[in-house]
PDB file of C-alpha atoms in Angstrom:
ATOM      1  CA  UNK A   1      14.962 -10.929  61.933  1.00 82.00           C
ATOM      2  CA  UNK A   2      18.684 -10.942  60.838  1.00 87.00           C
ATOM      3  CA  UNK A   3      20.774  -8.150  63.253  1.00 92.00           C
ATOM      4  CA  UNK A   4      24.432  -7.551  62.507  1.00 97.00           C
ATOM      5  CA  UNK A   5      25.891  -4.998  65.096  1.00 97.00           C
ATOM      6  CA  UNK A   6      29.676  -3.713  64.465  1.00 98.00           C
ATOM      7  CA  UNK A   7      31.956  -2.098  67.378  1.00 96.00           C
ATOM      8  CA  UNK A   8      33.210  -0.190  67.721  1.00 97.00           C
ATOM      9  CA  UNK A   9      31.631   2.061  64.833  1.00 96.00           C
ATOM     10  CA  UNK A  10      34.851   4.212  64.543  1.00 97.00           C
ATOM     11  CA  UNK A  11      38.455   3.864  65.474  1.00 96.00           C
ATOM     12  CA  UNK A  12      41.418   5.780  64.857  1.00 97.00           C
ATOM     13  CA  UNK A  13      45.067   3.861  64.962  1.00 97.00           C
ATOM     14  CA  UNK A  14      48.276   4.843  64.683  1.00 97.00           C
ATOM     15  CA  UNK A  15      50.460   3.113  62.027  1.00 97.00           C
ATOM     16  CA  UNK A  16      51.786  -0.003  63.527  1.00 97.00           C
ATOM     17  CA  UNK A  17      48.876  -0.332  66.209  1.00 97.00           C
ATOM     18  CA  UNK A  18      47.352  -3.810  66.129  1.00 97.00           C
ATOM     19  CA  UNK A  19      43.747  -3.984  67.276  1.00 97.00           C
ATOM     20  CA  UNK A  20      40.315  -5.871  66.551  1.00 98.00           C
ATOM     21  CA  UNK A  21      36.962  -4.971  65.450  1.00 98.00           C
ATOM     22  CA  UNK A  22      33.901  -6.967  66.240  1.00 98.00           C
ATOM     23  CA  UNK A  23      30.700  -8.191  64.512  1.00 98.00           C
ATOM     24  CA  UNK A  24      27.854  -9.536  66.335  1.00 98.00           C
ATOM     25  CA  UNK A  25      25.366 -11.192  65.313  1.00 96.00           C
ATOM     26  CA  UNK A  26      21.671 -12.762  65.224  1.00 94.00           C
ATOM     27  CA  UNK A  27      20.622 -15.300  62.481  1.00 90.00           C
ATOM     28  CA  UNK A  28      17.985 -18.086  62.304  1.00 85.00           C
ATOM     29  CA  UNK A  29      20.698 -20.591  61.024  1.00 89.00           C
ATOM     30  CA  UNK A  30      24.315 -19.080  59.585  1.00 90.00           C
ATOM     31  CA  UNK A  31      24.842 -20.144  56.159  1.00 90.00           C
ATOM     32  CA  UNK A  32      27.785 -17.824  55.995  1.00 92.00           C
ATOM     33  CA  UNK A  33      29.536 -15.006  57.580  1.00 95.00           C
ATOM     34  CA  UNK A  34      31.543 -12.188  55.156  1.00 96.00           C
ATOM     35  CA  UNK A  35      33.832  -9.439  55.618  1.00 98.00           C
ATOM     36  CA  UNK A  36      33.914  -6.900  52.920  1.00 98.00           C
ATOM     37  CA  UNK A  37      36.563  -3.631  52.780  1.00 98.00           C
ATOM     38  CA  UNK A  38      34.449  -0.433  51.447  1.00 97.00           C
ATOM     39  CA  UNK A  39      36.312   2.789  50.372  1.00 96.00           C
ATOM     40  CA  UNK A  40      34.591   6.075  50.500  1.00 93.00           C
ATOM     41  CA  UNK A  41      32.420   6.169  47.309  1.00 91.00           C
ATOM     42  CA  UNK A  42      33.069   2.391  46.150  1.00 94.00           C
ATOM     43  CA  UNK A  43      30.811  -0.731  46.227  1.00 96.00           C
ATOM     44  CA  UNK A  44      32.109  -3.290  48.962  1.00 97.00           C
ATOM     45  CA  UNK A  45      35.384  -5.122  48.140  1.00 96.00           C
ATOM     46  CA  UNK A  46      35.285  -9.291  49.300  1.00 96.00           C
ATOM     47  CA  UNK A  47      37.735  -9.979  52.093  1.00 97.00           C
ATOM     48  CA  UNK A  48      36.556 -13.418  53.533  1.00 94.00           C
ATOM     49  CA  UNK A  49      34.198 -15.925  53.962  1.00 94.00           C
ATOM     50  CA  UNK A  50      33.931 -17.919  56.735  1.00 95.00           C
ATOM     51  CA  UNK A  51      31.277 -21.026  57.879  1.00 92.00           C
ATOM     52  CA  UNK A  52      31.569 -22.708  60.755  1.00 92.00           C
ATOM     53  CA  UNK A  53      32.384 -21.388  64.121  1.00 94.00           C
ATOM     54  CA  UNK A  54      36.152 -21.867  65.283  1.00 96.00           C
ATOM     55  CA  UNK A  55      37.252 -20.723  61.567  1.00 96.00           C
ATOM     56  CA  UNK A  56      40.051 -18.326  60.684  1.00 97.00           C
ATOM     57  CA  UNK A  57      41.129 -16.991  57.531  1.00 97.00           C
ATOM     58  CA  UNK A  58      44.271 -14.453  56.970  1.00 97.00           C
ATOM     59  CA  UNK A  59      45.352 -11.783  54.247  1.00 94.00           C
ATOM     60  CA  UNK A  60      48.053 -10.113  54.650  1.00 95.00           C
ATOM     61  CA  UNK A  61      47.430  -8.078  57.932  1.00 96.00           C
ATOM     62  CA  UNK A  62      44.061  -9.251  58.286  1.00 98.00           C
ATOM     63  CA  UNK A  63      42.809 -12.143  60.118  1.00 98.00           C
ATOM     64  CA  UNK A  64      39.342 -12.772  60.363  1.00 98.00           C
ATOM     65  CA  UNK A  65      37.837 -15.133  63.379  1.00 98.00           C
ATOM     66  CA  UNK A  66      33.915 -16.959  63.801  1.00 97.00           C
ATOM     67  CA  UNK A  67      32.109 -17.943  67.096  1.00 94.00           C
ATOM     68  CA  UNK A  68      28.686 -18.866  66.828  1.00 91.00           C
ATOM     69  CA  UNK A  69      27.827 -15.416  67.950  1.00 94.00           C
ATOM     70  CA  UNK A  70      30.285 -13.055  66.854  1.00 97.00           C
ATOM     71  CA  UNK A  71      33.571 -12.461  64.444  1.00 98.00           C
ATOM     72  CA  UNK A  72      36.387 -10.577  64.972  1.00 98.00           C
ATOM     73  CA  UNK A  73      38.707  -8.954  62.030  1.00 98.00           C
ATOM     74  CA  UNK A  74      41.959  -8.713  63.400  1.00 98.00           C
ATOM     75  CA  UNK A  75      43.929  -5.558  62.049  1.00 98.00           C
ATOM     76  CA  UNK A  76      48.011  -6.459  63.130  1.00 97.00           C
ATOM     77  CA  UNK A  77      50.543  -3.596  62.368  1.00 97.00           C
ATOM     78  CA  UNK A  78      48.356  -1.761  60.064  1.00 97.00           C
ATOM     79  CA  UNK A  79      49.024   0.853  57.458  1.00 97.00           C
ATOM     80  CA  UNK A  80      47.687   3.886  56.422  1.00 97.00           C
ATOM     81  CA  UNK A  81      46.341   2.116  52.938  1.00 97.00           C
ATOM     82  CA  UNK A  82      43.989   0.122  55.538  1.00 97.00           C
ATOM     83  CA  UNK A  83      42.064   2.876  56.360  1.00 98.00           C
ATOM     84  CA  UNK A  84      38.520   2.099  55.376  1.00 98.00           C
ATOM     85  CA  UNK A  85      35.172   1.098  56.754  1.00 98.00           C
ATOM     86  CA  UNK A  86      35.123  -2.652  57.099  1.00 98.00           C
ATOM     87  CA  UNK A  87      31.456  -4.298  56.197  1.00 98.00           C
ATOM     88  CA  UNK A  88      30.158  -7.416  58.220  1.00 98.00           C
ATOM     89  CA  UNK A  89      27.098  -9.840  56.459  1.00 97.00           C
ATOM     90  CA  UNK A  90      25.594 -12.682  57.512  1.00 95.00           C
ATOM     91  CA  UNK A  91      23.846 -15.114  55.094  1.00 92.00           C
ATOM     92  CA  UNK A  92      21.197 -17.049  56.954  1.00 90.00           C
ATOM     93  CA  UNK A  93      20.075 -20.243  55.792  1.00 87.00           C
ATOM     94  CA  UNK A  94      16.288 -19.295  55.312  1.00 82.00           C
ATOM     95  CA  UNK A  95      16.840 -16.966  52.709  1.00 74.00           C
ATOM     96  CA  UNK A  96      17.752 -16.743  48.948  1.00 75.00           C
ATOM     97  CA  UNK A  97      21.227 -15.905  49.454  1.00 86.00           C
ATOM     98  CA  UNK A  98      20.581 -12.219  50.827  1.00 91.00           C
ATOM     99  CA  UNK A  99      23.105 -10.740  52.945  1.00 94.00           C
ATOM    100  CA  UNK A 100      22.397  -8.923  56.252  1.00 95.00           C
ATOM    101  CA  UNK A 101      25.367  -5.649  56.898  1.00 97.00           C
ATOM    102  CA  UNK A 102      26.426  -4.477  59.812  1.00 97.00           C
ATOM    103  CA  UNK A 103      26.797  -0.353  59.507  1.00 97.00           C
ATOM    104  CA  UNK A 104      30.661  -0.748  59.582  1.00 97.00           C
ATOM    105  CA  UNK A 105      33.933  -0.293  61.742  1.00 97.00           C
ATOM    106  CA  UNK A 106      35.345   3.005  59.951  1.00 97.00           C
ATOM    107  CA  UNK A 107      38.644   2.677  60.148  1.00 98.00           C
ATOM    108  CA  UNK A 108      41.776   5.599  60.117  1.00 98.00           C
ATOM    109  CA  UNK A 109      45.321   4.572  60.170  1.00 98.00           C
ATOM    110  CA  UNK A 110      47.444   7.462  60.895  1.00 97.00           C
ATOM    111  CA  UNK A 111      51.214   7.870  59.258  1.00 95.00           C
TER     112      UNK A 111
ATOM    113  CA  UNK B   1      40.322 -10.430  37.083  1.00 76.00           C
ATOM    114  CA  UNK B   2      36.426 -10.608  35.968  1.00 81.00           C
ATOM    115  CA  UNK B   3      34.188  -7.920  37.505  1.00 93.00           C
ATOM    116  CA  UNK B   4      31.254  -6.539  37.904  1.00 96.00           C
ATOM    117  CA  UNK B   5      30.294  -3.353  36.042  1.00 97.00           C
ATOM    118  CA  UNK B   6      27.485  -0.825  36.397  1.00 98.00           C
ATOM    119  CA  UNK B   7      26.273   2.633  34.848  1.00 96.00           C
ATOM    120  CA  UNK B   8      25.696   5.020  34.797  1.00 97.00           C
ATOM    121  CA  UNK B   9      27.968   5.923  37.818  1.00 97.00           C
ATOM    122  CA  UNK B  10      26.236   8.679  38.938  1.00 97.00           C
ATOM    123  CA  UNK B  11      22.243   9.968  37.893  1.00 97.00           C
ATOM    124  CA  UNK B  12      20.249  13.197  38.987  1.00 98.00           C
ATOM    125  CA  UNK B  13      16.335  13.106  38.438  1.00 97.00           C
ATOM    126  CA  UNK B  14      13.341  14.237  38.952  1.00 97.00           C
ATOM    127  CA  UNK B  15      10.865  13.069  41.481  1.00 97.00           C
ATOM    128  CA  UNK B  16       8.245  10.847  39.477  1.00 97.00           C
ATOM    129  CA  UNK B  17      10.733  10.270  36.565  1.00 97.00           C
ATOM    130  CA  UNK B  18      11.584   6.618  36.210  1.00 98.00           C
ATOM    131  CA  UNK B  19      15.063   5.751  36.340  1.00 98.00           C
ATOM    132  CA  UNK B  20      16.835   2.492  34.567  1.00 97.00           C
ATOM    133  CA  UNK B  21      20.521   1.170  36.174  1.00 98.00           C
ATOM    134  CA  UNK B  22      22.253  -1.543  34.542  1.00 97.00           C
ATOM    135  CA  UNK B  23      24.540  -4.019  35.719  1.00 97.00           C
ATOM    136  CA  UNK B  24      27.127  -6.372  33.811  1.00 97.00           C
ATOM    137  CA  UNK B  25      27.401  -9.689  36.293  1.00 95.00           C
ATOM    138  CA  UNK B  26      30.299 -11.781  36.237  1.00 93.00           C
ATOM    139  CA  UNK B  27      30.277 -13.914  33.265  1.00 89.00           C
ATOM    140  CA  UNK B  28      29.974 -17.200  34.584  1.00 86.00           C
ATOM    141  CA  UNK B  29      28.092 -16.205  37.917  1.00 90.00           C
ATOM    142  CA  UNK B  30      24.354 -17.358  38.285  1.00 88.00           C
ATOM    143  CA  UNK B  31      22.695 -15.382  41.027  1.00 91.00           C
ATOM    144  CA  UNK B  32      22.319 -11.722  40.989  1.00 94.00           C
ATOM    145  CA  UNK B  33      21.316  -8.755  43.465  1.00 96.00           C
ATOM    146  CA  UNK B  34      20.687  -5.637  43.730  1.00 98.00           C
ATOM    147  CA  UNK B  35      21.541  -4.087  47.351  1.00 98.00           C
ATOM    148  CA  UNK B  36      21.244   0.101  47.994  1.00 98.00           C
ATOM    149  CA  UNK B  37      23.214   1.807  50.799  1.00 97.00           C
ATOM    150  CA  UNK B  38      21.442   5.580  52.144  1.00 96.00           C
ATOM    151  CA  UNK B  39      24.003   7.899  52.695  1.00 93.00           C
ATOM    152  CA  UNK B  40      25.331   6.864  56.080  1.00 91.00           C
ATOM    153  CA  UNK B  41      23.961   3.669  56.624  1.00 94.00           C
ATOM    154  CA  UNK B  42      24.234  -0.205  56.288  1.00 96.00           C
ATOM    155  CA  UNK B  43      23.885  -1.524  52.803  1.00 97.00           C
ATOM    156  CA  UNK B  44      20.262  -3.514  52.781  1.00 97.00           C
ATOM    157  CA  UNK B  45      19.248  -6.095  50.507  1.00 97.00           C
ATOM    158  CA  UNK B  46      16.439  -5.514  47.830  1.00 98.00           C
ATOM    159  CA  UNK B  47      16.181  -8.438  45.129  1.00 97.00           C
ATOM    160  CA  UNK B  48      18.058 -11.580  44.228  1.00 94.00           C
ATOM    161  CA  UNK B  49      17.013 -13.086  40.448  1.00 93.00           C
ATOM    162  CA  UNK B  50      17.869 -16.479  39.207  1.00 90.00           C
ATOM    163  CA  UNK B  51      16.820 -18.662  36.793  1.00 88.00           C
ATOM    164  CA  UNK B  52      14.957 -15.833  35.245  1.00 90.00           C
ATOM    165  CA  UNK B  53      12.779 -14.921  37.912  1.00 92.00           C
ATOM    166  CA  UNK B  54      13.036 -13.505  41.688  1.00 94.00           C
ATOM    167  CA  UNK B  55      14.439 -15.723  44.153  1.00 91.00           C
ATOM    168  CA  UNK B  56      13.351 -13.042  46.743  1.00 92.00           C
ATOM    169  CA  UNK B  57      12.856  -9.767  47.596  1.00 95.00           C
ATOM    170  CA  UNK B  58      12.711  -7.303  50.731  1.00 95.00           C
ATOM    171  CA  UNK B  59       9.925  -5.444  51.956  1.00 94.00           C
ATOM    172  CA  UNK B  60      11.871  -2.488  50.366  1.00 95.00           C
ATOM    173  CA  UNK B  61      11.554  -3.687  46.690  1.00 96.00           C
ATOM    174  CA  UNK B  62       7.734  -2.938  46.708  1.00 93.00           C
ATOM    175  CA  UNK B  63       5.638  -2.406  43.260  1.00 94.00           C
ATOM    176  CA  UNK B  64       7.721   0.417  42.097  1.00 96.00           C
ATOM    177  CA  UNK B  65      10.439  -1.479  41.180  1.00 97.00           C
ATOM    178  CA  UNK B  66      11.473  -4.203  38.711  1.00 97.00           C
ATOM    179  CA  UNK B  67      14.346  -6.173  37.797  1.00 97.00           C
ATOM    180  CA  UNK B  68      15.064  -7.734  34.536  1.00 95.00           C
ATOM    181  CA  UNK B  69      17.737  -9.702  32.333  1.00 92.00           C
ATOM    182  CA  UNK B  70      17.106  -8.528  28.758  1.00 88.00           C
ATOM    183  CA  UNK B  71      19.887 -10.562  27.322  1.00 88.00           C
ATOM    184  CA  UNK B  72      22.506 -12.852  28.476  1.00 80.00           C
ATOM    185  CA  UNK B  73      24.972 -10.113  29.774  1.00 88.00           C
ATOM    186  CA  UNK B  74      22.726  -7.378  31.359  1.00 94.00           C
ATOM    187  CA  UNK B  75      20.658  -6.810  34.465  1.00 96.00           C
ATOM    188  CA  UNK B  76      18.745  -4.188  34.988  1.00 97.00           C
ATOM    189  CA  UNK B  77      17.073  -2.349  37.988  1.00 98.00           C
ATOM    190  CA  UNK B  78      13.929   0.134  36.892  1.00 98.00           C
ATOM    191  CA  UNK B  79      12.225   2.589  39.306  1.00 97.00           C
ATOM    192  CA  UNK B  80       8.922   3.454  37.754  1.00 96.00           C
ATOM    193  CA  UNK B  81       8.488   6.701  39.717  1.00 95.00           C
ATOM    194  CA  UNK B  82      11.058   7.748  41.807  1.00 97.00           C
ATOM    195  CA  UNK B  83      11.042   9.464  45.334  1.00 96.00           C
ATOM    196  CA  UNK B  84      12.993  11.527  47.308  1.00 97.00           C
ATOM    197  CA  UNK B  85      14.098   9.112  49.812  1.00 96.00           C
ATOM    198  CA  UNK B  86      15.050   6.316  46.708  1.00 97.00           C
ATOM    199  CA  UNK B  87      18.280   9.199  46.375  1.00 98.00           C
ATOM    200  CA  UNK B  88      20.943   6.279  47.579  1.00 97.00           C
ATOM    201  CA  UNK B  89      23.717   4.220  46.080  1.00 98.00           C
ATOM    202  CA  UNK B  90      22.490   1.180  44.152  1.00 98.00           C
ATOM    203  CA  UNK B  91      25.199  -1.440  43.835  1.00 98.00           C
ATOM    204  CA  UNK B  92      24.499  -4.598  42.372  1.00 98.00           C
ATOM    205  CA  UNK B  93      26.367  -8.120  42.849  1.00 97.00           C
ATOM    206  CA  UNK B  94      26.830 -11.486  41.079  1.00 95.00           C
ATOM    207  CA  UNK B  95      27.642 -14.929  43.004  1.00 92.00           C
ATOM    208  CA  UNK B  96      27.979 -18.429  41.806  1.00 86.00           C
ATOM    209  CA  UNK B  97      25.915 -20.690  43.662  1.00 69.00           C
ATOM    210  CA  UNK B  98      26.340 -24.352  42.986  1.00 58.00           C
ATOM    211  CA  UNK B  99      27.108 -25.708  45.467  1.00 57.00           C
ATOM    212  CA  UNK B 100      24.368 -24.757  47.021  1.00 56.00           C
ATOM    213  CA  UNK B 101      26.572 -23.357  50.123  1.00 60.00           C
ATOM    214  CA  UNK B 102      27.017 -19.565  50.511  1.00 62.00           C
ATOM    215  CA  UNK B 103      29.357 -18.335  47.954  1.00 82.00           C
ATOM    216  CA  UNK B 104      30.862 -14.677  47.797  1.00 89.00           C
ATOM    217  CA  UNK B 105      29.057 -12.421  46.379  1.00 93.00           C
ATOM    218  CA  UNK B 106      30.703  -9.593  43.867  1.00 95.00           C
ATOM    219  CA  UNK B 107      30.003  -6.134  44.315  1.00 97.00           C
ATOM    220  CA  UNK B 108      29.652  -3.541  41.499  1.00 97.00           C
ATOM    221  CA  UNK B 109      31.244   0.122  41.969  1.00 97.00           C
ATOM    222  CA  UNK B 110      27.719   1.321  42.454  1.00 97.00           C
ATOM    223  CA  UNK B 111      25.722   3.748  40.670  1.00 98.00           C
ATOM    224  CA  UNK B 112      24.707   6.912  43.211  1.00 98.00           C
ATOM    225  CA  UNK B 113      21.231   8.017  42.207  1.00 98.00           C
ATOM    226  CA  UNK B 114      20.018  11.417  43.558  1.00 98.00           C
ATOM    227  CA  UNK B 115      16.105  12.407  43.073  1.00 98.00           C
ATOM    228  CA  UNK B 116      15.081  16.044  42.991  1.00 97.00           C
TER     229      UNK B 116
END
C-alpha cells in the first residue's frame, strides 16, 4: 500500500524564517512525486513535479528536492502570502495515474 | 489560463437523496478523477475515467457511486443514496497523459457536499 507521511504537520514561521518540510514516502515503483499548495476551502493548487531521485525544481521561494525515500519543500525567506497547507502525492507506477496525499505541512507565516 | 470548473460549490441533502456534481476538465486533457478530502484529512483517490470507461477505482468508490461523461465537456460524479459520512469535499481533476509518464494533474475548486 502507498503511505505518504508529512512533518512536521504544523509549523509556525516568522516572516523571513527559512525552513523545510518533509514528505516521506512508500511506493511499489515512483512514477512521480507532486507538491500541491491548498488554501483553506480551495481544491489543491500544482507546485511541482518531480521523477527521479536527485531532482530539484524552484519557484520563487520554493524549492522542492527527491531522494528515493523522501522530498523536501524548501520554504527560504517566506512571506505571509505563503501561509498554507502544502499537499505531498506520490504516483506509483502500478496504478492508473491515482495519486497518494500526505495529510499536509500547515503552514503560518507571521508579519 | 485553462481550468478546471465544478458546481455546484457547495450542496446540503438529505440522507438517501442522490446527489449529481459536475465537473468541466481542461479542454484538451484526457484523464479525469474524482478525489474527496473529509474535513481534516488527506485528500484520497476515488475514480480515474478514460477512454470512456474507468481506468480504476478505490475501495471507496463502491456500488453507490457512478461516474459519467455525457458529452464532450462534462463529467459527472452521482451518489445514488447518500450517507452521513459521504458529507466531504469532492474535487475533481483533469491530466494529459501521453506520454505515458506521470503528468500533473489539475484540481477543481471543489464542491463541499454536506448530508443531513
Amino acid at each position: 500500500e502507498d503511505q505518504v507521511t508529512q512533518s512536521p504537520e504544523a509549523l509556525r514561521l516568522q516572516e523571513g524564517e527559512s525552513s523545510s518540510l518533509n514528505c516521506s514516502y512508500t511506493v511499489s515503483g515512483l512514477r512521480g512525486l507532486f507538491w500541491y499548495r491548498q488554501d483553506p476551502g480551495k481544491g489543491p493548487e500544482f507546485l511541482f513535479t518531480l521523477y527521479s531521485a536527485g531532482e530539484e525544481k524552484e519557484k520563487e521561494r520554493l524549492k522542492a528536492t527527491l531522494t528515493k525515500k523522501e522530498s523536501f519543500l524548501h520554504i527560504t525567506a517566506p512571506k505571509p502570502e505563503d501561509s498554507a497547507t502544502y499537499l505531498c502525492a506520490v504516483q506509483p507506477r502500478d496504478g492508473n495515474n491515482r495519486l497518494a496525499f500526505g495529510k499536509g505541512n500547515q503552514v503560518v507565516v507571521i508579519p | 489560463e485553462p481550468e478546471v470548473t465544478q458546481t455546484p460549490s457547495h450542496q446540503v441533502t438529505q440522507m438517501g437523496q442522490e446527489v449529481i456534481l459536475r465537473c468541466v476538465p481542461i479542454s484538451n486533457h484526457l484523464y479525469f478523477y474524482w478525489y474527496r478530502q473529509i474535513l481534516g484529512q488527506k485528500v484520497e483517490f476515488l475514480v480515474s475515467f478514460y477512454n470512456n470507461e474507468i481506468s480504476e477505482k478505490s475501495e471507496i468508490f463502491d456500488d453507490q457511486f457512478s461516474v459519467e461523461r455525457p458529452d464532450g465537456s462534462n463529467f459527472t460524479l452521482k451518489i445514488r443514496s447518500t450517507k452521513l459520512e459521504d458529507s466531504a469535499m469532492y474535487f475533481c481533476a483533469s491530466s494529459d497523459d501521453l506520454a505515458g509518464v506521470g503528468e500533473t494533474q489539475y484540481f477543481g475548486p471543489g464542491t463541499r457536499l454536506l448530508v443531513l
